mmCIF file of C-alpha atoms in Angstrom:
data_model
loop_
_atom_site.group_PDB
_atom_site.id
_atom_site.type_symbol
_atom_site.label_atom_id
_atom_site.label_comp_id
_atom_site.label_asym_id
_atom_site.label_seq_id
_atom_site.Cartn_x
_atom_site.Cartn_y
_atom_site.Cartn_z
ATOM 1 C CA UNK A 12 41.090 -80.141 -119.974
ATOM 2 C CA UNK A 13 39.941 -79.794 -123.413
ATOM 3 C CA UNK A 14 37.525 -77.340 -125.441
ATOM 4 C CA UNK A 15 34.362 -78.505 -125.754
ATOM 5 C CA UNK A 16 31.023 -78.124 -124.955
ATOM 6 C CA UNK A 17 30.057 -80.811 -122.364
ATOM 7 C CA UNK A 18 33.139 -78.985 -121.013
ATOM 8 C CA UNK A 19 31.517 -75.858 -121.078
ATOM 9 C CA UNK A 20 28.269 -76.845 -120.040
ATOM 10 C CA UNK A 21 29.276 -79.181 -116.924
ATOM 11 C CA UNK A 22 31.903 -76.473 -115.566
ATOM 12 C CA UNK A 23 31.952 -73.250 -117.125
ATOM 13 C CA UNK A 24 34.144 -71.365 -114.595
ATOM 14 C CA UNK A 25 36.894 -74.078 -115.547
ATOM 15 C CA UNK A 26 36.192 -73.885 -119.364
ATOM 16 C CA UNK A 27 36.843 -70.221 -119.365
ATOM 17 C CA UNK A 28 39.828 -69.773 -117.730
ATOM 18 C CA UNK A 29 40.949 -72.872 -120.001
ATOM 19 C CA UNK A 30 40.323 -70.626 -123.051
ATOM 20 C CA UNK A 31 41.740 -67.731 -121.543
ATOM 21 C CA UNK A 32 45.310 -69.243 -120.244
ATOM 22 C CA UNK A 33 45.879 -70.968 -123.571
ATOM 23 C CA UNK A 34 47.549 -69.683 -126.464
ATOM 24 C CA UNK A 35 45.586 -71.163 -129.119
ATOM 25 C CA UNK A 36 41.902 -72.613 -128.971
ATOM 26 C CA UNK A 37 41.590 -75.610 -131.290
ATOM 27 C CA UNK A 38 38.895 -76.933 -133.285
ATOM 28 C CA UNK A 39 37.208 -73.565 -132.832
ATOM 29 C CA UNK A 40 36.068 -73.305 -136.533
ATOM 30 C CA UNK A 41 33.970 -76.574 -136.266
ATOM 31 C CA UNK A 42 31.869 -74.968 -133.164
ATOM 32 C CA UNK A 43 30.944 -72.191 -135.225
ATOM 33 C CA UNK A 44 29.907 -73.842 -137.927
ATOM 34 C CA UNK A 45 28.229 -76.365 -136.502
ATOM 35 C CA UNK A 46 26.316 -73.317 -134.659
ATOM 36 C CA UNK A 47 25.874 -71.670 -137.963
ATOM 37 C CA UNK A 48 24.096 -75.005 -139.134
ATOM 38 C CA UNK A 49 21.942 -75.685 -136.046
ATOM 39 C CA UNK A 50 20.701 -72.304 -136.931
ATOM 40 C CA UNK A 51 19.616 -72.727 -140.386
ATOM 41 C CA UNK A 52 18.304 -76.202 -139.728
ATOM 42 C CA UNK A 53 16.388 -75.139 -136.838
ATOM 43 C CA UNK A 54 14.960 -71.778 -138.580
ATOM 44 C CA UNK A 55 14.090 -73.580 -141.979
ATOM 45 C CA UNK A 56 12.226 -76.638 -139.813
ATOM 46 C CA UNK A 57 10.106 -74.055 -138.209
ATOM 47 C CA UNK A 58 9.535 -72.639 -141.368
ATOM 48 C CA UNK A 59 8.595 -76.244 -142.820
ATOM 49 C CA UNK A 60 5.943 -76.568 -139.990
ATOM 50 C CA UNK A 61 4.570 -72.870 -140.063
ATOM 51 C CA UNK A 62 5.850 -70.764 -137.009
ATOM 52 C CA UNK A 63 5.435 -67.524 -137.636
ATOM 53 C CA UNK A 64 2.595 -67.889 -140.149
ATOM 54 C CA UNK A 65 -0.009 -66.945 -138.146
ATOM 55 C CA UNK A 66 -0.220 -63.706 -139.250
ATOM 56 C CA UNK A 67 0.584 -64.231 -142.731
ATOM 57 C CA UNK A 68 -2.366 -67.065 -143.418
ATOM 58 C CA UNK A 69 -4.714 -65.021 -144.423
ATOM 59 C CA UNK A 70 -2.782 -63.700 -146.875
ATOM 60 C CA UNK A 71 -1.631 -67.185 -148.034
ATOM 61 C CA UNK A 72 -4.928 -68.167 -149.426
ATOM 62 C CA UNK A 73 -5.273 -65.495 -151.746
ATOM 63 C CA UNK A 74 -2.433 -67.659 -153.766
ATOM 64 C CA UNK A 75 -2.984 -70.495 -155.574
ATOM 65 C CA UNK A 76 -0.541 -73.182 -157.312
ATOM 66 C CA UNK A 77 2.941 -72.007 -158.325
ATOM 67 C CA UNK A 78 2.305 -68.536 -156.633
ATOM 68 C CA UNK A 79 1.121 -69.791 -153.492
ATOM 69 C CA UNK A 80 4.560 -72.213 -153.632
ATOM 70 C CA UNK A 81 6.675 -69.033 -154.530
ATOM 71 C CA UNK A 82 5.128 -67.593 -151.456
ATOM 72 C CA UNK A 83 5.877 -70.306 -149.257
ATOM 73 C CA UNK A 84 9.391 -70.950 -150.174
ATOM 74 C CA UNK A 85 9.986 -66.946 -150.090
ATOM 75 C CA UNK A 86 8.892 -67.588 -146.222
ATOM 76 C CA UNK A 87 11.271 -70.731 -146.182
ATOM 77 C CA UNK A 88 14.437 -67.891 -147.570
ATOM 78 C CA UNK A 89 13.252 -65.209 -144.955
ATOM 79 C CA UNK A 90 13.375 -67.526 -142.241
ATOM 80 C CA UNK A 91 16.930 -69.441 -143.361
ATOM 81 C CA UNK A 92 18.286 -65.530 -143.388
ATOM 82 C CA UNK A 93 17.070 -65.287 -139.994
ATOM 83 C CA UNK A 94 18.858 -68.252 -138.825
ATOM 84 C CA UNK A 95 21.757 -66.668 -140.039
ATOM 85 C CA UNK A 96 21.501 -63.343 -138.834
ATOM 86 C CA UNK A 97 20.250 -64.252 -135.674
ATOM 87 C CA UNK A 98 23.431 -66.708 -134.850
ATOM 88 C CA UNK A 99 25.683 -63.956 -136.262
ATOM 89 C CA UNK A 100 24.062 -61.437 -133.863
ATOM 90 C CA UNK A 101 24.930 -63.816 -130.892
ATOM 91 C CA UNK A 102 27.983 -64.580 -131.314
ATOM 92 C CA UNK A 103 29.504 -62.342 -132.697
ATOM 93 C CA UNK A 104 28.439 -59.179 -130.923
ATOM 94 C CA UNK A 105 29.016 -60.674 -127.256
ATOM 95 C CA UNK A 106 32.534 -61.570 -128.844
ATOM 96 C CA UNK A 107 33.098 -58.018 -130.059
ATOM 97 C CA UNK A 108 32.033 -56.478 -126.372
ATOM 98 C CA UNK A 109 34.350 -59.376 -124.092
ATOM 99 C CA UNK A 110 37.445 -58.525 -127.232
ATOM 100 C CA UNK A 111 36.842 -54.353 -126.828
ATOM 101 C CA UNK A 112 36.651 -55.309 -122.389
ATOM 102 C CA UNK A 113 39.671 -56.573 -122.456
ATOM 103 C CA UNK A 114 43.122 -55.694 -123.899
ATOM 104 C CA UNK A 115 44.582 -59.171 -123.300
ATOM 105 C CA UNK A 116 41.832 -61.346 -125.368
ATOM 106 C CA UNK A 117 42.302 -62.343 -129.055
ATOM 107 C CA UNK A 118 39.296 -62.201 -131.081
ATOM 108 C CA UNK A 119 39.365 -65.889 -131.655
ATOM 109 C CA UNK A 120 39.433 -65.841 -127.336
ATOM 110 C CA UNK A 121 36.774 -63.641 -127.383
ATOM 111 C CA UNK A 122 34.607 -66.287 -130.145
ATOM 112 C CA UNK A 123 35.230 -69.863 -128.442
ATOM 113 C CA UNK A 124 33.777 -67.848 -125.205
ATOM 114 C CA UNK A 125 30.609 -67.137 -127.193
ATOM 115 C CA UNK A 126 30.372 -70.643 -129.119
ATOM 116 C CA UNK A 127 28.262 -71.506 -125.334
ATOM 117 C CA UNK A 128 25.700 -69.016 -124.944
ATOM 118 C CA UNK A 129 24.943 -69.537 -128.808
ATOM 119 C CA UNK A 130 24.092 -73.396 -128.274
ATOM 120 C CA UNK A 131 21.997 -72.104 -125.174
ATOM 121 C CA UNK A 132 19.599 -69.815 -126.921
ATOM 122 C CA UNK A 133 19.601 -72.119 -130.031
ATOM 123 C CA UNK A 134 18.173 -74.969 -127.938
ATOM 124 C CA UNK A 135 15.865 -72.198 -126.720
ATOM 125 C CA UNK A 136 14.558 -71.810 -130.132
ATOM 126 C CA UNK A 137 14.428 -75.540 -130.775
ATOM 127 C CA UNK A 138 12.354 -75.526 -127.392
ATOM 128 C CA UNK A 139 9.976 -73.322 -128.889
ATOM 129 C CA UNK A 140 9.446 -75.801 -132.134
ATOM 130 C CA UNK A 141 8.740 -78.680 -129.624
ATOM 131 C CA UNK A 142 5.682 -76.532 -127.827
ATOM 132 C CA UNK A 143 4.491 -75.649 -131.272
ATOM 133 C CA UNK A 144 4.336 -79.087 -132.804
ATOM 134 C CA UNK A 145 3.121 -80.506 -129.638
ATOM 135 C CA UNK A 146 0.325 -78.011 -128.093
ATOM 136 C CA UNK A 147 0.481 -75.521 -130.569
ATOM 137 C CA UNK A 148 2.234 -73.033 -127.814
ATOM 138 C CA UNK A 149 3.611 -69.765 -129.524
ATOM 139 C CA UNK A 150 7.431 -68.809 -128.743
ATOM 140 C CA UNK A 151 6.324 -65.996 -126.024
ATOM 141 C CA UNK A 152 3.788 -68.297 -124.510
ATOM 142 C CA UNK A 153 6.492 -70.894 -123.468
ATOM 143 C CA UNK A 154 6.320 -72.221 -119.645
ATOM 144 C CA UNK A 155 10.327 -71.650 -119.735
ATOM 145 C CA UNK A 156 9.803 -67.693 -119.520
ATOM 146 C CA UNK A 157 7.840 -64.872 -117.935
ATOM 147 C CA UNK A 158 5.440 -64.465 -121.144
ATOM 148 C CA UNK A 159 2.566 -66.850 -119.539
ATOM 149 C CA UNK A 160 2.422 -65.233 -116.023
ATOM 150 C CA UNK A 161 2.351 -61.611 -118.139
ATOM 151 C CA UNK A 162 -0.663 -62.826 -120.345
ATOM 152 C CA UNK A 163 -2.853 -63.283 -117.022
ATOM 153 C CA UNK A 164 -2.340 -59.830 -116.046
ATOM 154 C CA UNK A 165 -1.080 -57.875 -119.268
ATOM 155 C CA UNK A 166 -3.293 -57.321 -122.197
ATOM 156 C CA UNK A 167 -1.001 -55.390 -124.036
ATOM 157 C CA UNK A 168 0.945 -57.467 -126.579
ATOM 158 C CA UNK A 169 4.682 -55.550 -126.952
ATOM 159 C CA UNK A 170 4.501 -56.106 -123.053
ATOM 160 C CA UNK A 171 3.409 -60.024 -123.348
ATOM 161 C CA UNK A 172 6.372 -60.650 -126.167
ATOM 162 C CA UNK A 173 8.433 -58.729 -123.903
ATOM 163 C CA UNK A 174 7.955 -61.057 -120.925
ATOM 164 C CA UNK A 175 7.862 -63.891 -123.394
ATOM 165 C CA UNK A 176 11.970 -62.460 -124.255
ATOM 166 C CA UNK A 177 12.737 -63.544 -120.880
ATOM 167 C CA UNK A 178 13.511 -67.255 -119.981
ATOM 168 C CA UNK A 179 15.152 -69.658 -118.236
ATOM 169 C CA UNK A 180 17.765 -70.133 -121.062
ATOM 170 C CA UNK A 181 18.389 -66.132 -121.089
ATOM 171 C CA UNK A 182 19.001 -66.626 -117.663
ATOM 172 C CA UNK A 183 21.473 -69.092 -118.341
ATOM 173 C CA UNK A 184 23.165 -67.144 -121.286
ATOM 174 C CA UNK A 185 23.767 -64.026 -119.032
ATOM 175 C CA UNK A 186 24.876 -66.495 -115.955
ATOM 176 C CA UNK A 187 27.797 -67.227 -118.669
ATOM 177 C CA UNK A 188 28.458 -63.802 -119.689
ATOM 178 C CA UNK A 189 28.305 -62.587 -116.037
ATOM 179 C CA UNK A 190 30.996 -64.860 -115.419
ATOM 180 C CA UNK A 191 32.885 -64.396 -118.854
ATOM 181 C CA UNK A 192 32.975 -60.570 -117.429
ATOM 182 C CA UNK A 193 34.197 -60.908 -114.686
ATOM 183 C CA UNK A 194 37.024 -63.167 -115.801
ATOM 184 C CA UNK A 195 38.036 -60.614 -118.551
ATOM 185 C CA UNK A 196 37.663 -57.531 -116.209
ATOM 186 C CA UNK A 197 37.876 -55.982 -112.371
ATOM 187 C CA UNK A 198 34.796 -55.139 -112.171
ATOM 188 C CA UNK A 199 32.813 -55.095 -109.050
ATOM 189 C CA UNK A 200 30.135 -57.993 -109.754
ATOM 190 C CA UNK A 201 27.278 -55.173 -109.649
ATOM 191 C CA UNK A 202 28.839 -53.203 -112.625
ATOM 192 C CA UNK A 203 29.541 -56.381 -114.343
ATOM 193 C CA UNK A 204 26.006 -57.717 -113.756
ATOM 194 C CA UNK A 205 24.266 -53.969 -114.751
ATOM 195 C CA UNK A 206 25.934 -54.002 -117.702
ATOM 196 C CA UNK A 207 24.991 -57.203 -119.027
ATOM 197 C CA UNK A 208 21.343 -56.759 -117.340
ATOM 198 C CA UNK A 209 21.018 -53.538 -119.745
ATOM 199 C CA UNK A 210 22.637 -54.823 -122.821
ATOM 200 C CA UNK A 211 20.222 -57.776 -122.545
ATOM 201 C CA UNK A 212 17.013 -55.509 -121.860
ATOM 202 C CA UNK A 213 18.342 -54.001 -124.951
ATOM 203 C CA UNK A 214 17.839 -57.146 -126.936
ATOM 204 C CA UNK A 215 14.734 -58.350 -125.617
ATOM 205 C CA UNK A 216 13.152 -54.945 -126.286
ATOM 206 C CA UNK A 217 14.706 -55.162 -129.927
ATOM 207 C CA UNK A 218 12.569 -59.022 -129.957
ATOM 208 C CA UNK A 219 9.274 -57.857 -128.612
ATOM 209 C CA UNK A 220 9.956 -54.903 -131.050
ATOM 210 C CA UNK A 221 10.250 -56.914 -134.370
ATOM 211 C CA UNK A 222 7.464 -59.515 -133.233
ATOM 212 C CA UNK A 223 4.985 -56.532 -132.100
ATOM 213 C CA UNK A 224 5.662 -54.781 -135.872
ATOM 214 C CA UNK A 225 2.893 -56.174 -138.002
ATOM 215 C CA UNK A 226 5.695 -56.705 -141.550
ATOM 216 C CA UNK A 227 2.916 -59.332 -142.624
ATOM 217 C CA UNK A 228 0.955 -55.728 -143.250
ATOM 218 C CA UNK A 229 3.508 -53.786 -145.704
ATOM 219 C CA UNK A 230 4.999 -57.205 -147.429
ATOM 220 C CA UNK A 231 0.708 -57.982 -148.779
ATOM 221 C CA UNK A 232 -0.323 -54.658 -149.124
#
């Protein structure tokens, strides 16, 4: 068997004890970058088409010609960063927690496990593009997660994006970790899947956070 990520995403049980019985995982660079440049190319295109504006377009059309442009291509920076920050986040924090699990695992182990779940949620974001250009559906109102059944009930927003954190994909992404776990570790598969339940509650609170906080607000003012 070789590393890679049909591989990965056809038989993932296989995959990781591939990456965990061999000395050296090749061509590991090449995965992160490439998941480095998904990222950026996927943040700056929503950029190009507006997500995320919605707030700030009011604001926009106080500008006019070179300022209104500086404006716009500021947006284009912020969201490139975000690209960045955001694949950094995912891969390299799930690495950190599987390297500190276990005493056995190499960092670079630790990364080629996490290359997978980063290409999951990055397709979830490129998911979220498609609704947008196609029937203008907002990241949290997407029929892959629990945001649209929490809008007929819920009025309150930081609940909505909340419920909008939770998907299909995530439930893929903690599938892989649940399993990554419990490779690296004897845990009983209820510790293993608490842990990773909380640690993701963690980050989908930290997402409805930042998308409830109105920055739009302090950046204009």
């Amino acid at each position: 068997m070789r590393y890679g990520l049909r591989e990965g995403l056809k038989d993932p049980g296989r995959l990781i004890d591939f990456v965990l019985g061999s000395d050296a995982v090749l061509h590991i660079k090449r995965y992160i970058t490439a998941a480095f440049i998904a990222g950026l190319l996927i943040f700056g295109f929503s950029a190009v088409i507006g997500m995320g504006t919605q707030e700030w377009a009011g604001n926009f059309v106080l500008f006019y010609g070179l300022e209104y442009d500086l404006q716009r291509f500021y947006f284009l920076l912020g969201r490139l960063g975000l690209g960045l920050l955001y694949v950094s986040i995912v891969l390299f924090f799930p690495a950190l927690f599987y390297w500190l699990m276990s005493k056995e695992l190499r960092f670079k182990q630790a990364l080629a496990l996490s290359v997978f779940p980063v290409m999951i949620l990055l397709l979830e974001q490129l998911s979220y593009i498609v609704l947008m250009a196609w029937q203008g559906i907002d990241w949290y109102s997407s029929p892959f997660s629990w945001g649209v059944i929490g809008q007929y009930f819920i009025d309150q927003a930081w609940v909505v994006y909340f419920l909008g954190a939770i998907s299909l994909f995530k439930f893929w992404v903690i599938y892989w970790q649940f399993m990554t776990l419990r490779s690296l570790t004897s845990l009983k598969w209820w510790a293993a899947f608490l842990i990773l339940l909380g640690l993701n509650i963690l980050f989908w609170t930290a997402t409805a956070t930042l998308e409830w906080l109105p920055f739009y607000r302090y950046i204009f003012l």
